[in-house]
Short mmCIF file of C-alpha atoms in Angstrom, two decimals:
data_model
loop_
_atom_site.label_atom_id
_atom_site.label_comp_id
_atom_site.label_asym_id
_atom_site.label_seq_id
_atom_site.Cartn_x
_atom_site.Cartn_y
_atom_site.Cartn_z
CA MET A 283 215.85 185.09 85.37
CA SER A 284 217.51 188.36 84.48
CA ASP A 285 216.47 190.11 81.32
CA HIS A 286 219.94 191.38 80.51
CA PRO A 287 222.88 189.38 79.30
CA LEU A 288 226.03 189.40 81.39
CA LEU A 289 228.33 189.42 78.41
CA ARG A 290 227.84 190.66 74.85
CA VAL A 291 230.36 189.41 72.34
CA ASN A 292 230.13 191.12 68.99
CA ALA A 293 231.96 190.04 65.82
CA ILE A 294 235.19 189.05 67.53
CA THR A 295 237.92 188.34 65.00
CA LYS A 296 241.53 187.49 65.65
CA TYR A 297 244.20 187.12 63.00
CA TYR A 298 247.71 185.94 63.69
CA GLY A 299 249.35 187.75 60.81
CA SER A 300 247.45 186.41 57.83
CA ARG A 301 246.43 183.24 59.65
CA VAL A 302 242.90 183.07 61.07
CA GLY A 303 242.48 182.54 64.81
CA CYS A 304 238.74 183.06 64.93
CA THR A 305 236.41 185.08 62.76
CA ASP A 306 233.23 187.00 63.35
CA VAL A 307 232.02 185.33 66.53
CA SER A 308 229.02 186.93 68.21
CA PHE A 309 226.89 185.74 71.10
CA ASN A 310 225.29 186.82 74.37
CA LEU A 311 225.90 185.03 77.65
CA TRP A 312 223.14 185.21 80.24
CA PRO A 313 223.45 185.09 84.01
CA GLY A 314 223.58 181.51 85.27
CA GLU A 315 224.26 180.16 81.81
CA VAL A 316 227.07 177.75 80.96
CA LEU A 317 228.27 177.89 77.36
CA ALA A 318 230.52 175.19 75.96
CA ILE A 319 232.83 175.91 73.04
CA VAL A 320 233.78 172.65 71.34
CA GLY A 321 235.88 171.75 68.33
CA GLU A 322 239.09 169.94 67.53
CA SER A 323 242.58 171.24 68.27
CA GLY A 324 243.36 174.31 66.22
CA SER A 325 239.72 175.22 65.60
CA GLY A 326 240.06 178.54 67.40
CA LYS A 327 238.40 177.70 70.71
CA THR A 328 241.18 178.88 72.95
CA THR A 329 241.87 181.94 70.79
CA LEU A 330 238.24 182.91 71.18
CA LEU A 331 238.30 182.32 74.95
CA ASN A 332 241.42 184.42 75.32
CA ALA A 333 240.04 187.20 73.14
CA ILE A 334 236.85 187.35 75.22
CA SER A 335 238.65 187.21 78.55
CA THR A 336 240.99 190.06 77.53
CA ASN A 337 244.06 187.85 77.55
CA LEU A 338 244.51 188.39 73.83
CA MET A 339 243.70 191.60 71.99
CA PRO A 340 241.29 190.77 69.14
CA THR A 341 241.91 192.18 65.67
CA SER A 342 238.36 193.52 65.62
CA GLY A 343 235.05 193.22 67.44
CA THR A 344 233.84 194.20 70.89
CA VAL A 345 233.25 192.47 74.20
CA GLU A 346 230.92 194.18 76.62
CA TYR A 347 230.42 193.12 80.22
CA ARG A 348 227.60 194.14 82.51
CA MET A 349 229.24 195.51 85.65
CA ARG A 350 227.69 195.11 89.09
CA ASP A 351 226.14 198.57 88.71
CA GLY A 352 224.17 197.23 85.71
CA GLN A 353 226.09 199.26 83.11
CA PHE A 354 227.70 197.60 80.11
CA ARG A 355 231.37 198.41 79.62
CA ASP A 356 233.51 197.70 76.60
CA LEU A 357 236.33 195.61 78.03
CA TYR A 358 238.91 196.81 75.57
CA ARG A 359 238.16 200.45 76.37
CA MET A 360 238.61 200.01 80.07
CA GLY A 361 241.74 201.15 81.82
CA GLU A 362 244.30 198.46 82.52
CA ALA A 363 243.93 198.81 86.30
CA GLU A 364 240.17 198.51 86.17
CA ARG A 365 240.35 195.49 83.90
CA ARG A 366 242.82 193.75 86.14
CA PHE A 367 240.64 194.41 89.15
CA LEU A 368 237.68 192.91 87.30
CA MET A 369 239.67 189.81 86.42
CA ARG A 370 240.81 189.36 90.00
CA THR A 371 237.42 189.76 91.58
CA ASP A 372 234.37 189.37 89.36
CA TRP A 373 235.91 186.82 87.00
CA GLY A 374 237.70 183.53 87.30
CA PHE A 375 239.94 181.82 84.80
CA VAL A 376 240.59 178.10 85.18
CA HIS A 377 243.53 177.03 83.03
CA GLN A 378 244.02 173.56 81.62
CA ASN A 379 247.37 173.38 83.32
CA PRO A 380 246.93 174.30 87.00
CA ALA A 381 250.51 175.59 87.10
CA ASP A 382 249.35 178.46 84.86
CA GLY A 383 246.68 179.51 87.32
CA LEU A 384 248.34 178.77 90.66
CA ARG A 385 251.46 179.98 92.36
CA MET A 386 253.21 176.69 92.76
CA THR A 387 255.64 177.70 95.48
CA VAL A 388 253.28 179.31 97.96
CA SER A 389 250.94 177.33 100.18
CA ALA A 390 247.47 176.16 99.15
CA GLY A 391 245.96 178.48 101.72
CA ALA A 392 247.87 181.46 100.36
CA ASN A 393 246.81 180.61 96.82
CA VAL A 394 243.20 180.93 97.89
CA GLY A 395 243.81 183.82 100.28
CA GLU A 396 245.63 185.93 97.73
CA ARG A 397 242.45 186.59 95.75
CA LEU A 398 240.68 187.57 98.98
CA MET A 399 243.42 190.06 99.80
CA ALA A 400 243.02 191.48 96.29
CA ILE A 401 239.48 192.52 97.20
CA GLY A 402 240.58 194.16 100.42
CA ASN A 403 240.51 191.42 103.04
CA ARG A 404 243.25 192.06 105.55
CA HIS A 405 242.32 190.00 108.60
CA TYR A 406 244.62 186.97 108.61
CA GLY A 407 242.30 184.81 110.71
CA ASN A 408 239.31 185.48 108.47
CA ILE A 409 241.29 184.81 105.32
CA ARG A 410 242.59 181.52 106.68
CA GLN A 411 239.13 180.48 107.78
CA GLU A 412 237.64 181.30 104.40
CA ALA A 413 240.49 179.48 102.64
CA THR A 414 239.96 176.40 104.81
CA GLN A 415 236.28 176.41 104.04
CA TRP A 416 236.97 176.60 100.31
CA LEU A 417 239.50 173.79 100.44
CA GLY A 418 236.73 171.74 102.04
CA ARG A 419 234.31 172.62 99.28
CA VAL A 420 236.74 171.34 96.67
CA GLU A 421 237.44 168.26 98.80
CA ILE A 422 240.98 169.04 99.86
CA ASP A 423 241.71 168.09 103.48
CA ALA A 424 242.20 171.04 105.80
CA ASP A 425 245.55 169.66 106.96
CA ARG A 426 246.99 170.31 103.49
CA ILE A 427 246.44 174.07 103.78
CA ASP A 428 250.11 174.84 104.41
CA ASP A 429 251.40 172.54 101.66
CA GLN A 430 252.47 173.87 98.30
CA PRO A 431 250.54 172.87 95.18
CA ARG A 432 253.69 171.36 93.67
CA ASP A 433 253.25 168.60 96.26
CA PHE A 434 249.66 167.99 95.10
CA SER A 435 248.39 165.49 92.53
CA GLY A 436 247.06 166.81 89.21
CA GLY A 437 243.44 166.47 90.29
CA MET A 438 244.07 168.24 93.61
CA ARG A 439 245.88 171.07 91.84
CA GLN A 440 242.94 171.52 89.51
CA ARG A 441 240.54 171.59 92.45
CA LEU A 442 242.74 174.10 94.22
CA GLN A 443 242.75 176.28 91.12
CA ILE A 444 238.96 176.19 91.15
CA ALA A 445 238.84 177.19 94.83
CA ARG A 446 241.25 180.06 94.15
CA ASN A 447 238.99 181.31 91.37
CA LEU A 448 235.68 180.98 93.16
CA VAL A 449 236.63 182.39 96.56
CA THR A 450 235.87 185.95 95.52
CA GLY A 451 232.35 185.06 94.40
CA PRO A 452 232.90 185.79 90.70
CA ARG A 453 229.94 186.10 88.36
CA LEU A 454 231.75 184.77 85.30
CA VAL A 455 234.27 181.96 85.05
CA PHE A 456 236.28 181.00 81.98
CA MET A 457 237.53 177.43 81.80
CA ASP A 458 240.01 176.11 79.26
CA GLU A 459 239.85 172.30 79.09
CA PRO A 460 239.35 172.05 82.87
CA THR A 461 239.47 168.25 82.84
CA GLY A 462 242.14 167.82 80.18
CA GLY A 463 245.03 165.66 81.30
CA LEU A 464 243.20 164.15 84.28
CA ASP A 465 242.41 160.46 84.45
CA VAL A 466 238.74 159.58 84.16
CA SER A 467 237.88 158.94 87.80
CA VAL A 468 239.51 162.25 88.76
CA GLN A 469 237.69 163.87 85.84
CA ALA A 470 234.33 162.60 87.08
CA ARG A 471 234.97 163.99 90.53
CA LEU A 472 236.01 167.38 89.15
CA LEU A 473 233.04 167.55 86.80
CA ASP A 474 230.61 166.75 89.57
CA LEU A 475 232.23 169.38 91.73
CA VAL A 476 232.17 172.06 89.04
CA ARG A 477 228.59 171.19 88.14
CA GLY A 478 227.49 171.50 91.77
CA LEU A 479 229.32 174.78 92.34
CA VAL A 480 227.99 176.35 89.14
CA ASN A 481 224.44 175.39 90.14
CA ASP A 482 224.75 176.47 93.77
CA LEU A 483 226.47 179.77 93.05
CA GLY A 484 224.45 180.63 89.93
CA LEU A 485 227.65 181.28 87.99
CA SER A 486 227.92 182.00 84.31
CA ALA A 487 230.69 180.11 82.62
CA ILE A 488 232.34 179.68 79.26
CA VAL A 489 233.98 176.27 79.01
CA VAL A 490 236.32 175.32 76.21
CA THR A 491 236.55 171.58 75.75
CA HIS A 492 237.11 169.02 73.05
CA ASP A 493 235.24 166.46 75.15
CA LEU A 494 231.56 166.31 74.19
CA ALA A 495 230.70 164.39 77.36
CA VAL A 496 232.04 167.28 79.42
CA ALA A 497 229.98 169.69 77.34
CA ARG A 498 226.84 167.58 77.85
CA LEU A 499 227.32 167.42 81.58
CA LEU A 500 228.22 171.04 82.24
CA SER A 501 226.70 173.25 79.59
CA HIS A 502 223.30 174.59 78.68
CA ARG A 503 224.31 175.85 75.31
CA MET A 504 227.01 174.88 72.88
CA MET A 505 228.98 176.39 70.01
CA VAL A 506 230.87 174.16 67.60
CA MET A 507 233.96 175.70 66.01
CA LYS A 508 235.86 174.71 62.92
CA GLU A 509 238.63 176.64 61.21
CA GLY A 510 238.00 179.70 63.34
CA LYS A 511 234.28 179.92 62.66
CA VAL A 512 231.26 178.96 64.71
CA ILE A 513 229.57 176.43 62.43
CA GLU A 514 226.73 175.34 64.72
CA HIS A 515 225.28 176.56 67.98
CA GLY A 516 222.22 175.88 70.08
CA LEU A 517 220.89 174.06 73.11
CA THR A 518 223.49 171.47 74.12
CA ASP A 519 221.01 168.58 73.94
CA ARG A 520 219.89 169.65 70.49
CA VAL A 521 223.39 169.99 69.06
CA LEU A 522 224.42 166.58 70.42
CA ASP A 523 221.18 164.67 69.71
CA ASP A 524 220.39 166.25 66.35
CA PRO A 525 223.64 167.65 64.90
CA ARG A 526 223.12 169.44 61.59
CA GLU A 527 226.52 170.28 60.20
CA PRO A 528 228.69 167.59 58.63
CA TYR A 529 231.54 168.38 61.02
CA THR A 530 229.30 168.24 64.10
CA GLN A 531 227.88 164.91 62.91
CA LEU A 532 231.41 163.63 62.56
CA LEU A 533 232.30 164.80 66.09
CA VAL A 534 229.20 163.24 67.64
CA SER A 535 229.61 159.96 65.76
CA SER A 536 233.24 159.74 66.86
CA ILE A 537 232.42 159.47 70.57
CA LEU A 538 233.57 156.17 71.98
CA GLN A 539 230.87 154.20 73.76
CA VAL A 540 231.86 152.37 76.90
CA MET B 51 191.35 176.69 80.03
CA PRO B 52 193.72 177.00 77.05
CA THR B 53 195.13 173.84 75.51
CA PRO B 54 198.64 173.36 76.92
CA LEU B 55 200.03 171.58 73.87
CA VAL B 56 199.19 172.18 70.22
CA VAL B 57 201.32 170.55 67.52
CA SER B 58 200.69 171.87 64.04
CA GLU B 59 202.00 170.52 60.73
CA VAL B 60 205.37 169.54 62.14
CA ALA B 61 207.86 167.85 59.83
CA LYS B 62 211.20 166.26 60.64
CA SER B 63 213.91 164.60 58.59
CA PHE B 64 217.56 163.84 59.15
CA THR B 65 220.34 164.63 56.70
CA MET B 66 223.18 162.17 57.12
CA HIS B 67 226.24 164.05 55.92
CA LEU B 68 228.53 161.17 56.71
CA ARG B 69 226.57 158.98 54.31
CA ASP B 70 226.69 161.22 51.26
CA GLY B 71 224.03 163.53 52.57
CA ILE B 72 221.15 161.11 52.26
CA GLN B 73 217.83 162.35 53.62
CA LEU B 74 215.98 160.22 56.12
CA PRO B 75 212.41 161.47 56.35
CA VAL B 76 210.88 160.82 59.77
CA VAL B 77 207.44 162.42 59.98
CA GLU B 78 205.47 165.16 58.30
CA ASN B 79 202.26 167.01 58.90
CA VAL B 80 202.18 166.01 62.57
CA THR B 81 199.09 167.70 63.94
CA PHE B 82 197.42 167.05 67.28
CA ALA B 83 196.64 168.69 70.62
CA VAL B 84 196.64 167.48 74.20
CA ALA B 85 194.27 169.00 76.73
CA ALA B 86 194.84 169.50 80.44
CA GLY B 87 193.96 166.39 82.44
CA GLU B 88 194.20 164.18 79.39
CA CYS B 89 196.60 161.33 78.66
CA ALA B 90 197.19 160.90 74.93
CA VAL B 91 199.27 158.00 73.69
CA LEU B 92 201.36 157.93 70.52
CA GLY B 93 200.63 154.65 68.73
CA GLY B 94 202.16 152.77 65.83
CA PRO B 95 204.96 150.27 65.25
CA SER B 96 208.58 150.78 66.26
CA GLY B 97 210.63 153.09 64.09
CA ILE B 98 207.65 155.13 62.98
CA GLY B 99 208.85 158.31 64.74
CA LYS B 100 207.11 158.29 68.14
CA SER B 101 210.21 159.02 70.18
CA SER B 102 211.30 161.60 67.60
CA ILE B 103 208.06 163.48 68.18
CA LEU B 104 208.65 163.54 71.95
CA LYS B 105 212.23 164.71 71.40
CA MET B 106 211.04 167.57 69.19
CA LEU B 107 208.54 168.55 71.87
CA TYR B 108 211.30 168.61 74.48
CA GLY B 109 213.69 170.53 72.22
CA ASN B 110 216.25 167.73 71.81
CA TYR B 111 215.52 167.50 68.11
CA GLY B 112 215.23 170.43 65.80
CA VAL B 113 212.07 170.84 63.72
CA ASP B 114 212.11 171.31 59.93
CA ALA B 115 208.67 172.87 59.63
CA GLY B 116 205.54 173.56 61.64
CA GLN B 117 204.85 174.77 65.17
CA ILE B 118 204.84 173.26 68.64
CA LEU B 119 202.84 175.62 70.81
CA ILE B 120 203.16 175.30 74.56
CA THR B 121 200.81 177.45 76.60
CA HIS B 122 201.41 178.12 80.27
CA ASP B 123 200.22 181.02 82.42
CA GLN B 124 198.54 182.59 79.38
CA VAL B 125 201.85 182.75 77.52
CA THR B 126 202.25 180.71 74.33
CA VAL B 127 205.70 179.74 73.10
CA ASP B 128 206.58 177.96 69.87
CA ILE B 129 209.25 175.53 70.95
CA ALA B 130 210.13 174.82 67.31
CA SER B 131 211.59 178.32 67.01
CA ALA B 132 212.38 179.21 70.64
CA ASP B 133 215.94 180.12 71.65
CA PRO B 134 217.88 177.80 73.99
CA ARG B 135 217.22 179.99 77.00
CA THR B 136 213.46 179.83 76.50
CA VAL B 137 213.58 176.06 76.01
CA LEU B 138 215.51 175.65 79.27
CA ALA B 139 213.01 177.84 81.13
CA LEU B 140 210.14 175.76 79.73
CA ARG B 141 211.87 172.56 80.83
CA ARG B 142 212.33 173.92 84.30
CA ASP B 143 208.77 175.10 84.77
CA VAL B 144 206.43 173.60 82.18
CA ILE B 145 207.56 170.47 80.33
CA GLY B 146 208.60 167.33 82.17
CA TYR B 147 210.12 164.37 80.34
CA VAL B 148 210.76 160.79 81.35
CA SER B 149 213.23 159.41 78.83
CA GLN B 150 213.67 155.76 77.99
CA PHE B 151 217.05 155.63 79.62
CA LEU B 152 218.46 157.50 82.57
CA ARG B 153 221.47 159.65 81.75
CA THR B 154 223.58 159.06 84.81
CA VAL B 155 225.82 161.71 86.29
CA PRO B 156 228.95 160.44 88.02
CA ARG B 157 228.87 160.54 91.81
CA VAL B 158 225.39 162.03 92.23
CA ALA B 159 223.21 159.94 94.56
CA ALA B 160 219.90 158.58 93.28
CA VAL B 161 217.94 160.69 95.76
CA ASP B 162 219.65 163.85 94.51
CA VAL B 163 219.11 162.88 90.87
CA VAL B 164 215.39 162.72 91.69
CA ALA B 165 215.39 165.90 93.79
CA GLU B 166 217.27 168.00 91.24
CA PRO B 167 214.30 169.32 89.21
CA LEU B 168 212.75 170.65 92.42
CA VAL B 169 216.00 172.23 93.58
CA ALA B 170 216.30 173.88 90.16
CA ARG B 171 212.93 175.49 90.84
CA GLY B 172 214.09 176.93 94.14
CA VAL B 173 212.84 174.31 96.60
CA SER B 174 215.25 173.74 99.50
CA HIS B 175 217.53 170.70 99.36
CA ASP B 176 215.93 169.13 102.44
CA GLU B 177 212.38 169.51 101.23
CA ALA B 178 213.28 168.31 97.72
CA ARG B 179 215.04 165.26 99.17
CA ALA B 180 212.06 164.47 101.36
CA ARG B 181 209.79 164.52 98.33
CA ALA B 182 212.30 162.38 96.42
CA VAL B 183 212.37 159.78 99.18
CA GLU B 184 208.58 159.66 99.20
CA LEU B 185 208.52 158.87 95.48
CA LEU B 186 211.34 156.34 95.60
CA GLU B 187 209.55 154.58 98.43
CA LYS B 188 206.35 154.49 96.45
CA LEU B 189 208.24 153.03 93.49
CA ASN B 190 209.75 150.34 95.74
CA LEU B 191 213.36 151.31 95.20
CA PRO B 192 215.28 149.68 98.07
CA GLU B 193 216.41 152.23 100.65
CA ARG B 194 220.03 151.07 100.50
CA LEU B 195 220.21 152.39 96.91
CA TRP B 196 219.02 155.92 97.61
CA SER B 197 222.43 157.28 98.51
CA LEU B 198 224.25 155.53 95.65
CA PRO B 199 224.82 156.93 92.15
CA PRO B 200 222.47 155.06 89.77
CA ALA B 201 225.19 154.18 87.22
CA THR B 202 225.47 150.62 88.55
CA PHE B 203 221.73 150.05 89.08
CA SER B 204 219.77 147.51 87.06
CA GLY B 205 217.64 148.70 84.14
CA GLY B 206 214.45 148.61 86.18
CA GLU B 207 216.03 150.45 89.09
CA GLN B 208 217.37 153.18 86.83
CA GLN B 209 214.00 153.44 85.16
CA ARG B 210 212.32 154.02 88.51
CA VAL B 211 214.83 156.74 89.41
CA ASN B 212 214.05 158.31 86.06
CA ILE B 213 210.30 158.13 86.66
CA ALA B 214 210.61 159.64 90.12
CA ARG B 215 212.69 162.48 88.65
CA GLY B 216 210.05 163.14 86.00
CA PHE B 217 207.09 162.98 88.35
CA ILE B 218 208.49 164.97 91.27
CA THR B 219 207.56 168.40 89.92
CA ASP B 220 204.10 169.73 89.13
CA HIS B 221 204.93 170.49 85.51
CA PRO B 222 201.67 171.02 83.58
CA LEU B 223 202.90 168.99 80.60
CA LEU B 224 204.56 165.60 80.93
CA LEU B 225 206.16 163.55 78.15
CA LEU B 226 206.66 159.84 78.83
CA ASP B 227 208.83 157.64 76.63
CA GLU B 228 208.03 154.04 77.59
CA PRO B 229 208.31 154.61 81.33
CA THR B 230 207.14 151.07 82.13
CA ALA B 231 209.31 149.25 79.58
CA SER B 232 211.61 147.57 82.08
CA LEU B 233 209.29 147.38 85.08
CA ASP B 234 207.53 144.39 86.61
CA ALA B 235 203.75 144.32 87.00
CA ALA B 236 203.74 145.67 90.55
CA ASN B 237 205.86 148.68 89.66
CA SER B 238 203.96 149.29 86.43
CA ALA B 239 200.85 149.50 88.56
CA VAL B 240 202.52 152.18 90.68
CA VAL B 241 203.32 154.17 87.54
CA VAL B 242 199.70 153.82 86.38
CA GLU B 243 198.61 155.20 89.72
CA LEU B 244 201.05 158.12 89.45
CA ILE B 245 199.77 158.91 85.96
CA ARG B 246 196.18 158.87 87.20
CA ALA B 247 197.10 161.32 89.95
CA LYS B 248 198.68 163.63 87.36
CA LYS B 249 195.51 163.50 85.26
CA VAL B 250 193.40 164.43 88.26
CA ALA B 251 195.80 167.31 88.94
CA GLY B 252 195.12 168.64 85.42
CA VAL B 253 198.43 167.72 83.84
CA ALA B 254 198.49 167.12 80.09
CA LEU B 255 200.30 163.85 79.39
CA LEU B 256 201.67 162.51 76.14
CA GLY B 257 203.31 159.11 76.16
CA ILE B 258 204.55 156.06 74.38
CA PHE B 259 203.47 152.74 75.90
CA HIS B 260 204.05 149.41 74.26
CA ASP B 261 202.50 147.53 77.17
CA ASN B 262 198.87 147.02 76.16
CA ASP B 263 197.60 146.62 79.72
CA VAL B 264 199.19 149.84 80.88
CA ARG B 265 197.97 151.63 77.79
CA ALA B 266 194.42 150.42 78.30
CA GLU B 267 194.49 151.67 81.88
CA ILE B 268 195.63 155.22 81.23
CA ALA B 269 195.08 156.22 77.59
CA ASP B 270 192.23 158.59 76.86
CA ARG B 271 193.11 158.64 73.20
CA ILE B 272 195.55 157.04 70.79
CA ILE B 273 197.28 159.25 68.24
CA ASP B 274 198.26 157.02 65.34
CA VAL B 275 201.73 158.12 64.25
CA SER B 276 201.48 155.99 61.06
CA GLY B 277 199.28 158.78 59.75
CA PHE B 278 202.26 161.14 59.89
CA ARG B 279 204.53 158.92 57.89
CA VAL B 280 206.23 160.61 54.98
CA THR B 281 204.45 159.37 51.87
CA ARG B 282 206.44 160.90 49.05
CA ASP B 283 209.64 159.11 48.08
CA ALA B 284 212.81 160.45 49.54
CA ALA B 285 215.15 161.72 46.84
#
């Protein structure tokens, strides 16, 4: 286990005018660790995710990332080109709606291959081979490689989006409601897949979800948000089995039992 | 050899915010130790807080007061105050836990559920699976079930998957929450044999066993949890 965090988030605050997005959120993320951010709609989860992943400039606070050379860099002090390169190679971002993370009118293979080309791969045969292999890992048949994602089902699109993100061997993946909008059997398949890939690849991940079952299955650690603040955080099992805050108790007691 | 588990003056209560913040006291002044190679059993009637004690030891429940000291490789950690990362590292390498019910993961085959703790410790998939098969065989789980996800298994079958998962590693401390509750006599006897082997290997075991026969076979000592009941009136 590494003795340095991968990501240091310090007092991130985001206001939309006078309205609070999220306030004063600080945490470290360690290599191989999966952190779930849970809370109801409007609690600031996605704002926080976007502020950390440099999609949304925070009002104040810093986000530092440990680069492959071991040095921490403040993400908001990096040049635009360098930050974009980081996002294309060392990071992944899985959107709730696959259409936001995929190019819907180019083939599945090209969707995966594009990220490889971004890191300098130029050999067509190698790219196609790698793309085929990744489609296999996310359980998409190789004969669909030339089809466009708009011809795919919702679950397939989401799996393709995951392949596109993981093909460059990122160290950190952000996921925004990765199973939202999928029916439960498709959800189970996706969760199992994500869980396996995270374990096998030793990824760190930050997963935003309102589904506590998803958090239990995927995450090691959990933060509960309400009205823009982190009201409870800790080991996922502890937060779910022994919730302390009134709001967390309400969330946990609201889970439907099958 | 240092004592692997020392519990000192631990207290636990629940605050139910959804019911006007009433306090439910569970236990207080919980103090005991378990030595290597020993099997201690938590005794007392249902609802007295036995499972809660195991859950505090495994980090699933927070602790209001006191210390839970786990010693491994000459390093002592207080799990009552440890950060999540430390708790996870302890679970991977030091503390094993067989819960009352198996938490099933969709689509993962029984054999992989059992092998997972070994894989997490860096053992190859093939070797871990081979060890898993060995244990499932010993626990008489029919071979046709090994490649199926345990969600649809019977209670006793799930329980045996859970036991195999808990016993597959060589964790020096093992917590057992009624592992034989839904097993027949033959399979209970297998579990007794597995526990004996752990004792010989120097593992410290702490368990809850309602089955008197099983308890008589394996317990070196009974820790009476009634003694930790909260005596003062809850406000």
